PDB file of C-alpha atoms in Angstrom:
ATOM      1  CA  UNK G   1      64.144  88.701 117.891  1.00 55.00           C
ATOM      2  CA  UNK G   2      66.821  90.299 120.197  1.00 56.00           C
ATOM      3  CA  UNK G   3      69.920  92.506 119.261  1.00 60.00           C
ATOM      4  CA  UNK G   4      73.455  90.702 121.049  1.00 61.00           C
ATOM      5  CA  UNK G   5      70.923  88.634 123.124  1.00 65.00           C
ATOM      6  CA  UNK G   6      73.795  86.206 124.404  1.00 72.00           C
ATOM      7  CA  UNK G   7      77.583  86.763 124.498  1.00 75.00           C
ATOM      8  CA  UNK G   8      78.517  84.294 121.886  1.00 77.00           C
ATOM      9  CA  UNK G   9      82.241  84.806 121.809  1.00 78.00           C
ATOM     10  CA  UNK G  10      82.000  83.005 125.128  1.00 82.00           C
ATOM     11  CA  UNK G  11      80.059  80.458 124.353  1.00 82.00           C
ATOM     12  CA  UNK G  12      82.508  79.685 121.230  1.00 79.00           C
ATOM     13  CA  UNK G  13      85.329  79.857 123.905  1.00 79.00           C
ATOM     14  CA  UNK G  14      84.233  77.354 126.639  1.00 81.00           C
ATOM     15  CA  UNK G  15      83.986  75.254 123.382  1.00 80.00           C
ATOM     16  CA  UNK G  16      86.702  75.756 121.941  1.00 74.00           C
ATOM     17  CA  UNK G  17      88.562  72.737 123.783  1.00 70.00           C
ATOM     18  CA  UNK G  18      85.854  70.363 122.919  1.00 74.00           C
ATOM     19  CA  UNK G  19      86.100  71.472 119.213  1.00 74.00           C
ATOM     20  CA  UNK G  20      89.873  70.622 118.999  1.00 67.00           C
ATOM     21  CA  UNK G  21      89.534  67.564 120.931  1.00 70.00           C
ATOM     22  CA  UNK G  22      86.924  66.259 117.841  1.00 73.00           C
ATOM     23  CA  UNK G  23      89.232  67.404 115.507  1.00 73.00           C
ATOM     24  CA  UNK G  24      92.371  65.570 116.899  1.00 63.00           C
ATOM     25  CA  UNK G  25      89.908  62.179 117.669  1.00 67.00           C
ATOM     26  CA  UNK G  26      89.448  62.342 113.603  1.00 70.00           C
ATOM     27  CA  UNK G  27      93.393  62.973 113.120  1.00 63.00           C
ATOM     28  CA  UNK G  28      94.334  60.322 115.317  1.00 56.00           C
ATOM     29  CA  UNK G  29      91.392  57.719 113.838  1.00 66.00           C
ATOM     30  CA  UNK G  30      92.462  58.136 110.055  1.00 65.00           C
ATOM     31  CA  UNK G  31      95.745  58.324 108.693  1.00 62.00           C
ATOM     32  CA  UNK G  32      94.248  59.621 105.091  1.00 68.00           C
ATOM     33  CA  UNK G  33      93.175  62.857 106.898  1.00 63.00           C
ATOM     34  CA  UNK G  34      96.121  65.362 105.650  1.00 60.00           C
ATOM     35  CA  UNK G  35      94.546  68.745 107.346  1.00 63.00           C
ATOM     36  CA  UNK G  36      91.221  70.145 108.700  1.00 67.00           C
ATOM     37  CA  UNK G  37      89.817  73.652 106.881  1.00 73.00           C
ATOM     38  CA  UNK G  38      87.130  75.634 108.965  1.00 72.00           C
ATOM     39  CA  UNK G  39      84.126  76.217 106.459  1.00 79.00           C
ATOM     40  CA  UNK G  40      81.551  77.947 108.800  1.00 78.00           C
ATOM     41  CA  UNK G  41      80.969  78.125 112.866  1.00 79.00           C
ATOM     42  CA  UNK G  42      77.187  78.925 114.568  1.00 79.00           C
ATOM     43  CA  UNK G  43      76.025  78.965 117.613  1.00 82.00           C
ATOM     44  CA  UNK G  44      71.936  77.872 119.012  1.00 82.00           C
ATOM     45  CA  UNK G  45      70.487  77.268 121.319  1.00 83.00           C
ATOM     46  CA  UNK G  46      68.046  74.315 123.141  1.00 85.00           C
ATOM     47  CA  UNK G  47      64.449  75.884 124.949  1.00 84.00           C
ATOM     48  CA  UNK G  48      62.855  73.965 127.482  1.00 86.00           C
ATOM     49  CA  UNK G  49      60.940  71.614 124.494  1.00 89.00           C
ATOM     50  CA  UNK G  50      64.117  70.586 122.920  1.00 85.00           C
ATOM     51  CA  UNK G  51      63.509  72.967 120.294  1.00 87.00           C
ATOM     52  CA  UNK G  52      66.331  75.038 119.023  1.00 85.00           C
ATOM     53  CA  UNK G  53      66.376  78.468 118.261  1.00 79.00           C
ATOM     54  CA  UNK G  54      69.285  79.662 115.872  1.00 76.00           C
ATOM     55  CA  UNK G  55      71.460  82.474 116.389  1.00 70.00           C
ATOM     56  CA  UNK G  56      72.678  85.067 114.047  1.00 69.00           C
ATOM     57  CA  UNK G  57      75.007  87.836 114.625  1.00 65.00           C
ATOM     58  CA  UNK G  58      76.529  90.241 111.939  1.00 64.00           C
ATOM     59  CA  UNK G  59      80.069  91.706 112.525  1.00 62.00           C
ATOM     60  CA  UNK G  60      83.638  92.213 111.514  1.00 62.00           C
ATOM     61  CA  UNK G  61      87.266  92.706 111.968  1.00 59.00           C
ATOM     62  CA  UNK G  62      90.244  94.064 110.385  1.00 64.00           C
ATOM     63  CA  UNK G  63      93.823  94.716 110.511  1.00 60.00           C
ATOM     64  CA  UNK G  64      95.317  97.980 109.722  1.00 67.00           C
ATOM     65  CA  UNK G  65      98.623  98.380 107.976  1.00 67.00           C
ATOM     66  CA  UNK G  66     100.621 101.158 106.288  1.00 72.00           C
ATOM     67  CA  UNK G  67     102.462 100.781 103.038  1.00 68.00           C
ATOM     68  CA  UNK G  68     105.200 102.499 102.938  1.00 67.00           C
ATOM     69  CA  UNK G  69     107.928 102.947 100.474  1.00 70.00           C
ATOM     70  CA  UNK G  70     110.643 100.186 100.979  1.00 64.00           C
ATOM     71  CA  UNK G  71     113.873 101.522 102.381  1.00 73.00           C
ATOM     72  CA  UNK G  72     116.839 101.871 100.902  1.00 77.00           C
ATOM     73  CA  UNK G  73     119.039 100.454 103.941  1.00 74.00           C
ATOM     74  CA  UNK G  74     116.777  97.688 104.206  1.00 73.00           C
ATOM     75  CA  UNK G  75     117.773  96.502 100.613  1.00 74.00           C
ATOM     76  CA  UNK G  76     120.847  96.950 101.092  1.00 74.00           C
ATOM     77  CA  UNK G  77     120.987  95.330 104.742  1.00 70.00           C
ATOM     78  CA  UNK G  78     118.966  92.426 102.553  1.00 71.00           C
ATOM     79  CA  UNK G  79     121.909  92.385  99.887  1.00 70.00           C
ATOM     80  CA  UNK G  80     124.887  92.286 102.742  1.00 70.00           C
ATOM     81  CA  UNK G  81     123.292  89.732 104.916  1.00 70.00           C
ATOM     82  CA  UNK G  82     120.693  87.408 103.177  1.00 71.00           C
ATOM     83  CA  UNK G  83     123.310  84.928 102.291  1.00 69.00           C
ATOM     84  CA  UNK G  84     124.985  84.798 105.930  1.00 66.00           C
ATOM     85  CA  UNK G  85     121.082  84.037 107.382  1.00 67.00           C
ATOM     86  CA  UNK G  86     120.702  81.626 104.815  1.00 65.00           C
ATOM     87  CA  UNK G  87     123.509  79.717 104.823  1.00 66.00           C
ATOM     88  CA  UNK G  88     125.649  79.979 108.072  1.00 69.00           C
ATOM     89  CA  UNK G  89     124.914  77.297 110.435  1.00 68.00           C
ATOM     90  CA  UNK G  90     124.447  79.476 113.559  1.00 66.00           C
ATOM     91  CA  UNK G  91     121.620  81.129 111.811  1.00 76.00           C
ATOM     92  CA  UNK G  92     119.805  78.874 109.147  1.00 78.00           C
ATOM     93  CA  UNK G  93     117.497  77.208 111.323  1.00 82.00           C
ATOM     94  CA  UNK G  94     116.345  80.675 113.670  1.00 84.00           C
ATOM     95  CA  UNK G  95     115.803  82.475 110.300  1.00 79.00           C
ATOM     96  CA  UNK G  96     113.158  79.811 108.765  1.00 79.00           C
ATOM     97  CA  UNK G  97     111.862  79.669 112.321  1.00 83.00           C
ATOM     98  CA  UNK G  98     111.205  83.236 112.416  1.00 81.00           C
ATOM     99  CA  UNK G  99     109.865  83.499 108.971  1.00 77.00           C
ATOM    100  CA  UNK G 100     107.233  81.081 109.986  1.00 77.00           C
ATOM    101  CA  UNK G 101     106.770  82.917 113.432  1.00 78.00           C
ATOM    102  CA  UNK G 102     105.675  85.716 110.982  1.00 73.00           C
ATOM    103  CA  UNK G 103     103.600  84.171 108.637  1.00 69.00           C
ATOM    104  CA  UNK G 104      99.664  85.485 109.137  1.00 61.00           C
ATOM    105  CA  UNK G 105      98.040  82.552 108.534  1.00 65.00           C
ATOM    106  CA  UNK G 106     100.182  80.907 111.377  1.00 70.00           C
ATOM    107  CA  UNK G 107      98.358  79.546 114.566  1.00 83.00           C
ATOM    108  CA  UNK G 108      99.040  82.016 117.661  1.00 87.00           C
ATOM    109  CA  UNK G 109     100.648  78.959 119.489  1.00 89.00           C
ATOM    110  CA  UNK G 110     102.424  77.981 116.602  1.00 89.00           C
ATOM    111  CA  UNK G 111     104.244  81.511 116.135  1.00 88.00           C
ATOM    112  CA  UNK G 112     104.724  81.630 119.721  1.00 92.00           C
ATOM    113  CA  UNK G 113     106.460  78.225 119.589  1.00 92.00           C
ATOM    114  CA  UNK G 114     108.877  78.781 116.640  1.00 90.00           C
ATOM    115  CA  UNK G 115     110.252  82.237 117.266  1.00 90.00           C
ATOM    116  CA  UNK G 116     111.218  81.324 121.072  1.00 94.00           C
ATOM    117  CA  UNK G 117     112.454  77.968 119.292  1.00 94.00           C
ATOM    118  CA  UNK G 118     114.529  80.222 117.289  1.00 90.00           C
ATOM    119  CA  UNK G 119     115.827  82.432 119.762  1.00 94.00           C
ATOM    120  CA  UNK G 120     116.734  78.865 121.698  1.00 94.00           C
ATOM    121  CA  UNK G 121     118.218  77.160 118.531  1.00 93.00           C
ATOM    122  CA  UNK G 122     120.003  80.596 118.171  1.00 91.00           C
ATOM    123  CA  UNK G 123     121.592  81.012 121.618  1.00 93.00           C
ATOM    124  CA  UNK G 124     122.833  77.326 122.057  1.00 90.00           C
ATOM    125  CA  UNK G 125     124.582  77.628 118.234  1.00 89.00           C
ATOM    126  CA  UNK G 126     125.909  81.478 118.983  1.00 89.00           C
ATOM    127  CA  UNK G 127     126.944  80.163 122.776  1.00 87.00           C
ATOM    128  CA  UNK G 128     129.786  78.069 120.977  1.00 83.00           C
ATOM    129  CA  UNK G 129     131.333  80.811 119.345  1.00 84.00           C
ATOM    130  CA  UNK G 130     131.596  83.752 121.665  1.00 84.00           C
ATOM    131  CA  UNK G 131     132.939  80.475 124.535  1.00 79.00           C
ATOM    132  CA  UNK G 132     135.504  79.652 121.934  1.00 76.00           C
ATOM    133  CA  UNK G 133     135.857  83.912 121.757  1.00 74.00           C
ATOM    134  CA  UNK G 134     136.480  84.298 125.173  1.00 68.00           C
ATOM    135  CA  UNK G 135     138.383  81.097 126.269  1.00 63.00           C
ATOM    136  CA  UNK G 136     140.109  80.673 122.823  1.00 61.00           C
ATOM    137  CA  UNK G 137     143.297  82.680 124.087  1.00 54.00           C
ATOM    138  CA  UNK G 138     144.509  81.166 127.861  1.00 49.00           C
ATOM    139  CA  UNK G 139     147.563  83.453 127.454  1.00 50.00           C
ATOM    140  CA  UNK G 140     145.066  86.896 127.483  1.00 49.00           C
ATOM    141  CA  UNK G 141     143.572  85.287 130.623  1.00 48.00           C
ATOM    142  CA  UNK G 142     146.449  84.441 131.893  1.00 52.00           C
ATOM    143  CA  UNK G 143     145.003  80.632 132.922  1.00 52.00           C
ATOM    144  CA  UNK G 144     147.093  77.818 131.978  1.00 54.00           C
ATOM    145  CA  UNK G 145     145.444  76.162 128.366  1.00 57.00           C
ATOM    146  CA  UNK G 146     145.287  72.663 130.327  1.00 59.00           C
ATOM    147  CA  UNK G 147     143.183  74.467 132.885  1.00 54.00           C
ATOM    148  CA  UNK G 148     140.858  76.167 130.449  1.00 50.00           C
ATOM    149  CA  UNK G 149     140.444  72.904 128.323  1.00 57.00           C
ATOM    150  CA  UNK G 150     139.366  71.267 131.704  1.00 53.00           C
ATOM    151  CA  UNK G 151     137.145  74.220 131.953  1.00 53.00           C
ATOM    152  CA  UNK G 152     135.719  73.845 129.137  1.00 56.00           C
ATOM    153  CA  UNK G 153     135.161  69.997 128.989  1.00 57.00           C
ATOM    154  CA  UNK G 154     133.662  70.001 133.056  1.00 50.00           C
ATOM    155  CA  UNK G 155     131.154  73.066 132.145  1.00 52.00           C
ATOM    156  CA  UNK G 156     130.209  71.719 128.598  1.00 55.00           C
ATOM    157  CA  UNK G 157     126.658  70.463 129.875  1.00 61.00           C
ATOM    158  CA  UNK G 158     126.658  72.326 132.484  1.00 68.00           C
ATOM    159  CA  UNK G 159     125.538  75.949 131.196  1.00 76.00           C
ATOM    160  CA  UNK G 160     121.944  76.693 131.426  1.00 88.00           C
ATOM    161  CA  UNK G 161     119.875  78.811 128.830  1.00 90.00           C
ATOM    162  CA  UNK G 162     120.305  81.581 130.724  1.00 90.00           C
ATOM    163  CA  UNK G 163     123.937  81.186 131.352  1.00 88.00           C
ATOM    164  CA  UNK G 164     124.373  80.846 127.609  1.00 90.00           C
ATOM    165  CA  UNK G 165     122.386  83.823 126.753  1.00 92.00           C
ATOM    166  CA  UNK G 166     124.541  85.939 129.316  1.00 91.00           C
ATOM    167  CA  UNK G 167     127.797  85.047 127.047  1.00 89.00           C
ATOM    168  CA  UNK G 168     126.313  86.204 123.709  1.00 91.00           C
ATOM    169  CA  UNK G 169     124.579  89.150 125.138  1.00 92.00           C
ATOM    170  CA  UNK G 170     127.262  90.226 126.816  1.00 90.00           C
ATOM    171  CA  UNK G 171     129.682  89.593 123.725  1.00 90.00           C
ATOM    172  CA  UNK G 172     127.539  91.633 121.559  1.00 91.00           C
ATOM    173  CA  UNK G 173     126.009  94.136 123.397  1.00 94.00           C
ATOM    174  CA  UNK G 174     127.749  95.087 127.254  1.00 91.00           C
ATOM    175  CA  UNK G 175     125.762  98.369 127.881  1.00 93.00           C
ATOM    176  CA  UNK G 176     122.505  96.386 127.338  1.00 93.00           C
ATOM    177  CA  UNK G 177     123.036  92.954 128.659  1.00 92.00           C
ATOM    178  CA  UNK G 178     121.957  93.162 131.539  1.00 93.00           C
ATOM    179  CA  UNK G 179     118.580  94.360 130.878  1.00 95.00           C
ATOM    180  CA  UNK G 180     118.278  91.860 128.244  1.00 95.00           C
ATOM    181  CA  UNK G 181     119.209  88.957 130.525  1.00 94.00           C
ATOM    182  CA  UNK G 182     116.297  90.430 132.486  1.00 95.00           C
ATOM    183  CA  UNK G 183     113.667  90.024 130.090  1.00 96.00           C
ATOM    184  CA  UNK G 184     115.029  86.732 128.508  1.00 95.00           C
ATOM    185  CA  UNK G 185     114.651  85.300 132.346  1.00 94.00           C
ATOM    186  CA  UNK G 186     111.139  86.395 132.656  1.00 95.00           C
ATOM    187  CA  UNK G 187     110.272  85.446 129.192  1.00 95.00           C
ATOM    188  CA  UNK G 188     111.553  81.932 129.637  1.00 95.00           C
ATOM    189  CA  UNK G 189     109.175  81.554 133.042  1.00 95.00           C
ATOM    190  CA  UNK G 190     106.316  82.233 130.651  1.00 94.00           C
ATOM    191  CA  UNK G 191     107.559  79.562 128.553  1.00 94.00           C
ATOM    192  CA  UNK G 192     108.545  77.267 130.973  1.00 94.00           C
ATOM    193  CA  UNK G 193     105.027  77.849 132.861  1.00 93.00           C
ATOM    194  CA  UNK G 194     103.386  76.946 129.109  1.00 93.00           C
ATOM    195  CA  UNK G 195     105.453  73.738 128.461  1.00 91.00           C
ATOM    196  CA  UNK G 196     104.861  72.651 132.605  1.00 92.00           C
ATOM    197  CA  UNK G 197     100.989  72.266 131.477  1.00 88.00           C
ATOM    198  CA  UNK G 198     100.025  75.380 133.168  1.00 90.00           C
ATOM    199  CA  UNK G 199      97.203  76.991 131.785  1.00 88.00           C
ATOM    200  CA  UNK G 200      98.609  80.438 130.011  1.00 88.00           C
ATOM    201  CA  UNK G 201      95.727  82.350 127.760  1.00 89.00           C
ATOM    202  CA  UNK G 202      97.233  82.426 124.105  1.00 88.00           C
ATOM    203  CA  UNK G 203      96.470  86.127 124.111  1.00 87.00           C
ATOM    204  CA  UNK G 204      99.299  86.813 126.552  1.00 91.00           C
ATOM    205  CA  UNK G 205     101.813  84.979 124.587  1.00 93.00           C
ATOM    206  CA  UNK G 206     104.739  87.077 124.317  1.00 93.00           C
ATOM    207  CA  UNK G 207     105.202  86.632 120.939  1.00 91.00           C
ATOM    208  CA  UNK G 208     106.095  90.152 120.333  1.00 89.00           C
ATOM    209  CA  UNK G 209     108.812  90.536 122.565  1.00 93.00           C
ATOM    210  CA  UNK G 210     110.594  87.205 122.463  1.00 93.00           C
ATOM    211  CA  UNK G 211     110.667  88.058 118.031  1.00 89.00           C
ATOM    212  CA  UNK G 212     112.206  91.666 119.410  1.00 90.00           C
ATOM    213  CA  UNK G 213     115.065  89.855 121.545  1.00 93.00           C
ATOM    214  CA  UNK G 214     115.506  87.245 118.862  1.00 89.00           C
ATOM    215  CA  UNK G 215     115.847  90.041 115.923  1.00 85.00           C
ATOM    216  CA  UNK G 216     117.668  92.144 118.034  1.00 90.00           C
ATOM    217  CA  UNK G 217     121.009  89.398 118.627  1.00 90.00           C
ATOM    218  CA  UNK G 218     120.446  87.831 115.134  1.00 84.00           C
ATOM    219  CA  UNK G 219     121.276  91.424 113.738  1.00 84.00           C
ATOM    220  CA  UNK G 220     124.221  91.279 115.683  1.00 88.00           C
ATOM    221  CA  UNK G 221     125.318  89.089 115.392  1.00 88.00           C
ATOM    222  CA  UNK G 222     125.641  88.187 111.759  1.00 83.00           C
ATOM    223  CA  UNK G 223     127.220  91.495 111.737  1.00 83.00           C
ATOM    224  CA  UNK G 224     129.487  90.279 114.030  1.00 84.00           C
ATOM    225  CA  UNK G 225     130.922  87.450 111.705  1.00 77.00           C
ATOM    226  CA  UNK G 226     130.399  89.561 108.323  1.00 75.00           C
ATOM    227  CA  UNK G 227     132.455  91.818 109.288  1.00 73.00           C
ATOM    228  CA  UNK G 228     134.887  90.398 112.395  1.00 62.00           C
ATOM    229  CA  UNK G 229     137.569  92.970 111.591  1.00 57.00           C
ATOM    230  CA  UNK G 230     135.503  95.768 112.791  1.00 54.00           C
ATOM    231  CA  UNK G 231     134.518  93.961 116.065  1.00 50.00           C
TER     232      UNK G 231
END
């Protein structure tokens, strides 16, 4: 009998692959199989006879929160805004995306993947606006309209991401674009490294601070077009 005699969370590690690739084979062979629920998980091990020798190990894990008294701003934030997340089209599809990115039970990839989805999704449907915003008046330019139409219709596929999210940052926040525009490009190397194939450790994920970017422009967003008189 030993105490922590081998470093299991390894072993379960260097598995892990070879555990999802079983569980895909049996997705892939049936089409009755509707989702997989993990009942137990042990680790043993084989001596020289081809014996094995079983493995326990006792331990735990939590989560801490704080429960705190709910805000009256936030309710009233809720009541001003709800409808314009639910409903608008710029904002319907980031706003289920980053309810799921929030959702505890919610695979570390998977939250990863839908709140930089919805900070994508959000961008490319905000982009349209603040263009229209700041080409929608040739005469404050002082550019022909012909010429900004054929501005418009030559650069409509051409904007990247990053283009894109310079426009709507810089619409709705000029002090702090720049910084933001910083952190969106290195963000979307991490992403773009993830979706090449490279290999990037889940626990790195930003999660975190692609959901801070994405709250931080949704918020301004929709109080940009609920209340366009004060802009």
């Amino acid at each position: 009998m030993a105490i922590d005699g081998a470093d299991k969370s390894t072993i379960k590690r260097n598995h892990q692959k070879a555990i999802q690739g079983v569980i895909a084979a049996f997705a892939l062979g049936s089409q009755h199989i509707s989702g997989f629920t993990k009942i137990a998980e042990g680790v043993y091990f084989i001596d020289g006879t081809g014996k094995p020798n079983y493995s326990l190990s006792f331990g735990g894990s939590g989560k801490a929160t704080i429960s705190t008294t709910l805000k009256a701003e936030t309710v009233d934030y809720a009541k001003q805004f709800s409808t314009h997340l639910a409903n608008h089209k710029e904002l319907t599809d980031p706003s289920r995306l980053l309810a799921r990115s929030l959702d505890e039970e919610s695979d570390v990839l998977l939250s990863y993947l839908s709140v930089w989805s919805a900070l994508e999704i959000f961008i490319n449907k905000a982009f349209r606006f603040y263009e229209s915003e700041a080409l929608g008046n040739p005469a404050n330019l002082g550019i022909p309209e012909p010429i900004v139409r054929r501005i418009r219709d030559v650069m409509s596929d051409k904007y990247r991401i990053s283009d894109r999210f310079s426009l709507v940052s810089s619409s709705l926040d000029p002090a702090g674009a720049d910084i933001d525009l910083a952190e969106f490009s290195t963000l979307k190397k991490i992403r773009d490294r993830l979706m090449h194939g490279a290999e990037v450790p889940l626990d790195t994920l930003p999660t975190a601070r692609t959901e801070k970017l994405l709250r931080k422009y949704l918020n301004l967003h929709v109080r940009r077009i609920a209340n366009p008189k004060n802009q």
